[in-house]
Tab-separated table of C-alpha atoms and ligand atoms in Angstrom:
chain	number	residue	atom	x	y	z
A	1	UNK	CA	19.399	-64.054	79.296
A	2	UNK	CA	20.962	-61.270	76.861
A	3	UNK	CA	19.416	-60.850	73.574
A	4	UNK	CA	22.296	-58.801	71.477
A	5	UNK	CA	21.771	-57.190	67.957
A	6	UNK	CA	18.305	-57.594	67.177
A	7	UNK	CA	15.189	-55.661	65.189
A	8	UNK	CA	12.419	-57.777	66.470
A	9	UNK	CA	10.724	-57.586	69.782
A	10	UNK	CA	9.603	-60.966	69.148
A	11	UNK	CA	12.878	-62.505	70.331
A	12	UNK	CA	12.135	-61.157	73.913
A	13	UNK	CA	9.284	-63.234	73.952
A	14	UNK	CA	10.827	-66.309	72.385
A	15	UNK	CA	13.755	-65.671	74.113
A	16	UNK	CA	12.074	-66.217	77.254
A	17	UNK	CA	9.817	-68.847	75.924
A	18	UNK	CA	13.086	-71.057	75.137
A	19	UNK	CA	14.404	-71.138	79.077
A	20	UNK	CA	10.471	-72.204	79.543
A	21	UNK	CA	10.887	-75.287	77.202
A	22	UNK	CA	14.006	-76.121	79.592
A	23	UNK	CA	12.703	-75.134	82.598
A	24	UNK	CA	8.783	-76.573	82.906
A	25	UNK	CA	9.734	-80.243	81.678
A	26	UNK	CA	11.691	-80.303	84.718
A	27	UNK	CA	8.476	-80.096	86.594
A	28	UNK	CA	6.526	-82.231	84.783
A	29	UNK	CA	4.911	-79.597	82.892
A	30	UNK	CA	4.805	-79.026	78.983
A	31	UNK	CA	5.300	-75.533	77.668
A	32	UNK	CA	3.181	-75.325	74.503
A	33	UNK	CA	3.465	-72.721	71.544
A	34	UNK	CA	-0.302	-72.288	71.731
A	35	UNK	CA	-3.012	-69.948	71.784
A	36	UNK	CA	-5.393	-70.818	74.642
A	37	UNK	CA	-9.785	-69.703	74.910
A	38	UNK	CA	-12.244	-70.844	76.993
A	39	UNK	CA	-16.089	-71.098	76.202
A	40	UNK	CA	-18.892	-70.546	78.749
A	41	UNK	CA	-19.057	-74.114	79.629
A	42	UNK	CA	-15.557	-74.298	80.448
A	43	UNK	CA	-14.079	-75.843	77.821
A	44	UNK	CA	-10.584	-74.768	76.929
A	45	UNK	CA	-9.354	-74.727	73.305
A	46	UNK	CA	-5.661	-74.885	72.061
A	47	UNK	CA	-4.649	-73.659	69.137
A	48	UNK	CA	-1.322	-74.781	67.802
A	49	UNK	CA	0.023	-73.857	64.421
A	50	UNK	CA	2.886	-72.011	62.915
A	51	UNK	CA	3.914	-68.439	62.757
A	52	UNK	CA	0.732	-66.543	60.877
A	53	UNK	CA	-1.391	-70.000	61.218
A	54	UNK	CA	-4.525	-67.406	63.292
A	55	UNK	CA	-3.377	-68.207	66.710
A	56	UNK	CA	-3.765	-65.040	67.809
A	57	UNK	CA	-6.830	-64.176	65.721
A	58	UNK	CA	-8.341	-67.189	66.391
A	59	UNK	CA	-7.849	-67.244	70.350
A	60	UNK	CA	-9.326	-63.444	70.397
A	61	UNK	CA	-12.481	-64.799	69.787
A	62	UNK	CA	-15.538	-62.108	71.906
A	63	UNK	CA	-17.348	-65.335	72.189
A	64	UNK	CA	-14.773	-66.696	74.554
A	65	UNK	CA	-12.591	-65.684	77.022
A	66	UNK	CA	-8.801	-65.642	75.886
A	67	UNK	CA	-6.442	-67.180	77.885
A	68	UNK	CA	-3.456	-66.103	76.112
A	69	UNK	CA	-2.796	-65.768	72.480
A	70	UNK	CA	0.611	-67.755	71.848
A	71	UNK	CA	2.551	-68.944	75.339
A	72	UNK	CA	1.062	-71.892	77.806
A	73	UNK	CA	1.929	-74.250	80.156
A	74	UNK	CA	-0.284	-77.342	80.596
A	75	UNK	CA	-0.157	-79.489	83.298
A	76	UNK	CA	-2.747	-82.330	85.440
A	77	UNK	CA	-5.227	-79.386	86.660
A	78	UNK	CA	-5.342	-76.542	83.769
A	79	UNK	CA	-3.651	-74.422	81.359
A	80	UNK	CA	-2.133	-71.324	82.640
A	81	UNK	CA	-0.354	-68.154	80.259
A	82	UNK	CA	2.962	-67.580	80.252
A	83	UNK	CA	3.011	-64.004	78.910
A	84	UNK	CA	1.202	-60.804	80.620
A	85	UNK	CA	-0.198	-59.561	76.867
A	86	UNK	CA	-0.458	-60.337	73.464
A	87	UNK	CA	2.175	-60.497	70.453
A	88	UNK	CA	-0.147	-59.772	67.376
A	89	UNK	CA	0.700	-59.157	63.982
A	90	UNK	CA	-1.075	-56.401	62.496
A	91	UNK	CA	-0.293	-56.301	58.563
A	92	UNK	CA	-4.059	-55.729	57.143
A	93	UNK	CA	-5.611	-55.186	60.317
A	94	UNK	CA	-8.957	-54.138	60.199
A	95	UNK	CA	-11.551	-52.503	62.371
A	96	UNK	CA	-14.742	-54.181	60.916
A	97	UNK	CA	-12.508	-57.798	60.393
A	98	UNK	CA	-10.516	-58.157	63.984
A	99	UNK	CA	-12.140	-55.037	65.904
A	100	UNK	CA	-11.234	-56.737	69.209
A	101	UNK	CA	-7.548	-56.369	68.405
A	102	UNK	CA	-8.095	-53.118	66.582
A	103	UNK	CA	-9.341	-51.649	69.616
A	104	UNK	CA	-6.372	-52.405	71.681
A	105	UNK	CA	-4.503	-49.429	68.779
A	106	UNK	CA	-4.156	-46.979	72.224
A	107	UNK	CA	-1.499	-45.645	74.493
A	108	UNK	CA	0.045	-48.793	76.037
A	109	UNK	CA	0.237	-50.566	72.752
A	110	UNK	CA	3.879	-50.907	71.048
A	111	UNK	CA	3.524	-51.181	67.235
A	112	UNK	CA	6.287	-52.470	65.677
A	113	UNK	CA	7.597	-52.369	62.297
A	114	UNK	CA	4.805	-50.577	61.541
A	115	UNK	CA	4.580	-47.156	59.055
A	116	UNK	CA	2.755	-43.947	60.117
A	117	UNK	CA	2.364	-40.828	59.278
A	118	UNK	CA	4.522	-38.591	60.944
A	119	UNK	CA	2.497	-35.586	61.187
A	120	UNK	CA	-1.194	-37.245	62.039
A	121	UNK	CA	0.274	-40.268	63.540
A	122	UNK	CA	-2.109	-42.385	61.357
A	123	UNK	CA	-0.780	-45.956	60.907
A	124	UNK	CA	-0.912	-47.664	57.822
A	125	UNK	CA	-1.572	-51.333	58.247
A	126	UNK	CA	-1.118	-52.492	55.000
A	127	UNK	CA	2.329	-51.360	54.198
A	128	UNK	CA	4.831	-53.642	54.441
A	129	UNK	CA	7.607	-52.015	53.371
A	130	UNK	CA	9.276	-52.528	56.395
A	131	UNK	CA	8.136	-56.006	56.906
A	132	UNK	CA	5.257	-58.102	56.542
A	133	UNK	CA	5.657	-58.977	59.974
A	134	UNK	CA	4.448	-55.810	61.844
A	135	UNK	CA	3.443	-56.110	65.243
A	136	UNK	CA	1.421	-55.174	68.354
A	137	UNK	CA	2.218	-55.657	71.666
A	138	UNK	CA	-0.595	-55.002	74.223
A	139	UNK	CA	-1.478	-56.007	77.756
A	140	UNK	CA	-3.882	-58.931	78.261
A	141	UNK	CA	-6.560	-56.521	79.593
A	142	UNK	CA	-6.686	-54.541	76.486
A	143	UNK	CA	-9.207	-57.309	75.488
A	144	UNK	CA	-12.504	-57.269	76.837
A	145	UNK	CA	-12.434	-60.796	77.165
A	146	UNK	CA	-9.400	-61.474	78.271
A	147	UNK	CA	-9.559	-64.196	81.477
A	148	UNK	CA	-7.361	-62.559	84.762
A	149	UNK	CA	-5.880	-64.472	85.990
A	150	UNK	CA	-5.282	-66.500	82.710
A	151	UNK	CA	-5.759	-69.879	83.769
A	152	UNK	CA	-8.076	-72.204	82.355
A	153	UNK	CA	-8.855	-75.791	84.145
A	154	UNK	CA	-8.954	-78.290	82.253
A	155	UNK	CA	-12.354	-79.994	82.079
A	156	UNK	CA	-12.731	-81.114	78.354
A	157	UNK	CA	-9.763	-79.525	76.235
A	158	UNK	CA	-9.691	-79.106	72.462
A	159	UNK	CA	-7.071	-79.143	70.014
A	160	UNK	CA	-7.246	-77.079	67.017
A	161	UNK	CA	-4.187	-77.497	64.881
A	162	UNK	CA	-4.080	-74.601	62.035
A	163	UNK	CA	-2.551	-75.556	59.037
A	164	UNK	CA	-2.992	-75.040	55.453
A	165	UNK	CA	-4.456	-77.964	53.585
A	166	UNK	CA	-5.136	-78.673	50.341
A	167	UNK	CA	-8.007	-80.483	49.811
A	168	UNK	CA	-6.484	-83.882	49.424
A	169	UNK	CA	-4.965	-83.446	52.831
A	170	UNK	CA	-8.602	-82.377	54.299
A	171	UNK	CA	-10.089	-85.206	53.047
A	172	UNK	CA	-7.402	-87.357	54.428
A	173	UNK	CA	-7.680	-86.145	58.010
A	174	UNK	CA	-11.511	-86.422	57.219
A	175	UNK	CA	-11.567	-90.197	57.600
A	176	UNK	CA	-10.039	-90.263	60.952
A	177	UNK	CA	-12.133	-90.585	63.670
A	178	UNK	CA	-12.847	-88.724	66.188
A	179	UNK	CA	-13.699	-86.658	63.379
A	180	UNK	CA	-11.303	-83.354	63.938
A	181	UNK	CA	-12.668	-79.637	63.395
A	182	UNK	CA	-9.364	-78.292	60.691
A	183	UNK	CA	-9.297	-74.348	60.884
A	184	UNK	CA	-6.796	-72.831	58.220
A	185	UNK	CA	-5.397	-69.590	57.580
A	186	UNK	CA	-8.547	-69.505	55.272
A	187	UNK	CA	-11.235	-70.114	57.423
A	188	UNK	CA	-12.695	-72.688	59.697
A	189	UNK	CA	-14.269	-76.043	58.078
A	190	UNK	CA	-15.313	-78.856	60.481
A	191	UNK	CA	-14.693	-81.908	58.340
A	192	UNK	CA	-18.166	-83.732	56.737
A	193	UNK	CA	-16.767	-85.256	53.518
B	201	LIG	N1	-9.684	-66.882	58.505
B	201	LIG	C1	-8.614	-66.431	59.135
B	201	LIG	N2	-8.272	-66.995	60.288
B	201	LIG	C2	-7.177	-66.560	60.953
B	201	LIG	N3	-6.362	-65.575	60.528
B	201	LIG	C3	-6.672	-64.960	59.376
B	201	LIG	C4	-7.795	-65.361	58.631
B	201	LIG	N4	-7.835	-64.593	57.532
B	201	LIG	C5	-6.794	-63.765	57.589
B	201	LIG	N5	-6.082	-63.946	58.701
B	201	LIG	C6	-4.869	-63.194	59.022
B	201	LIG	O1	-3.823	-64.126	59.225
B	201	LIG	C7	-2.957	-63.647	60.239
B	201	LIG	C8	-2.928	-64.636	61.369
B	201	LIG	O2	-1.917	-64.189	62.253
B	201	LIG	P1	-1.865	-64.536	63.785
B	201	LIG	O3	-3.235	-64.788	64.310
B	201	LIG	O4	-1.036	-63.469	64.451
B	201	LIG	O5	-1.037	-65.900	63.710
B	201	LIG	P2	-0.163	-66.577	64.842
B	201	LIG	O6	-0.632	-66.062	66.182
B	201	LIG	O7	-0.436	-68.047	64.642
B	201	LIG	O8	1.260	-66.197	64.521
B	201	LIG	C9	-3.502	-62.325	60.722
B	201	LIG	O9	-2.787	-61.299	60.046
B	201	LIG	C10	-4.969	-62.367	60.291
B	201	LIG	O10	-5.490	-61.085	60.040
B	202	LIG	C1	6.315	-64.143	67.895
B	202	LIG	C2	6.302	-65.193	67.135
B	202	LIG	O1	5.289	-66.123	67.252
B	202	LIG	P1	3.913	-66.052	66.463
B	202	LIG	O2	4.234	-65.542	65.091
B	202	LIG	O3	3.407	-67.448	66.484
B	202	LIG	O4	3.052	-65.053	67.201
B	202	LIG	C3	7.355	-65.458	66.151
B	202	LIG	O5	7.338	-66.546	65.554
B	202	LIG	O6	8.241	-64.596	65.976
């Protein structure tokens, strides 16, 4: 694969992602744009959604392990990670909000897109002059929780699709049954209408 031209790490990632989606089906695996957490019982959670939908934030959760934050294959026996580390966008990242992802900030990290100060190297999270879509890349094991090797079996799996709902729409997916948990880019509501 050669990836020509471009500004945005992310396409390395995707890139690779895409030969995935044509590869694994092939083997009677699905590739799934997912982030992927276990809890202490075992039971795995996906968490599908588009770009910004909390798939990262949401899969970095210090109560579980993280699997992976966006890459997965699933097949009969588990979930396993595609990627080595985590893709996370950082505009308004916070110490007290996401610490877990704040702490991975260290040598190793790549921030991208990001603007700093030149002279203290202070970062500035919330400018987005360059793009809202500023980055960190770290390794898996910059999380404390991170699960090496990433592989999850699958016992009892969860999916969490984020989306943003209005409140029609959450009462809508309210009356189906089994009665989902929604989690939007707003927080998390589990459905009791
Ligand atoms: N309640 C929330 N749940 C999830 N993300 C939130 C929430 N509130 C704000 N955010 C922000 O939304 C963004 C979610 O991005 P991210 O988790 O990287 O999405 P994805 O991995 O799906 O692309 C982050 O910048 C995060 O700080
Ligand atoms: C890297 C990407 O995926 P996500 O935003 O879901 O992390 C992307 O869409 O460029």
């Amino acid at each position: 694969m050669v990836i020509l031209g471009t500004q945005y790490a992310g396409e390395m990632k995707k890139g690779l992602f895409s030969l995935m989606h044509y590869l694994m089906p092939k083997r009677e695996i699905l590739s799934l744009h997912s982030g992927c957490n276990m809890g202490k019982s075992e039971n795995v959670a996906l968490f599908f959604g588009l770009s910004g939908m909390g798939k990262t934030t949401l899969s970095t959760d210090n109560n579980r392990e993280l699997i992976g934050d966006d890459e997965h294959c699933w097949r009969d026996n588990g979930v396993t990670n595609i990627e080595g580390g985590c893709f996370a966008k950082c505009i308004n990242l916070s110490k007290e909000i996401e610490p877990d992802i704040w702490n991975t900030i260290k040598f190793g990290t790549v921030l991208e897109n990001v603007v700093f100060d030149e002279h203290t190297r202070d970062v500035d999270f919330c400018d987005k002059s360059v793009t809202e879509n500023t980055r960190a890349a770290y390794p898996i094991e910059f999380i404390p929780n991170a699960r090496i090797p990433c592989v999850g079996l699958v016992r009892r799996t969860s999916f969490c699709w984020l989306v943003m709902l209005s409140e029609f729409c959450l009462r809508l997916a309210s009356s189906l049954w089994p009665r989902p948990c929604i989690i939007s880019s707003v927080g998390i509501r589990r459905l009791s209408f």
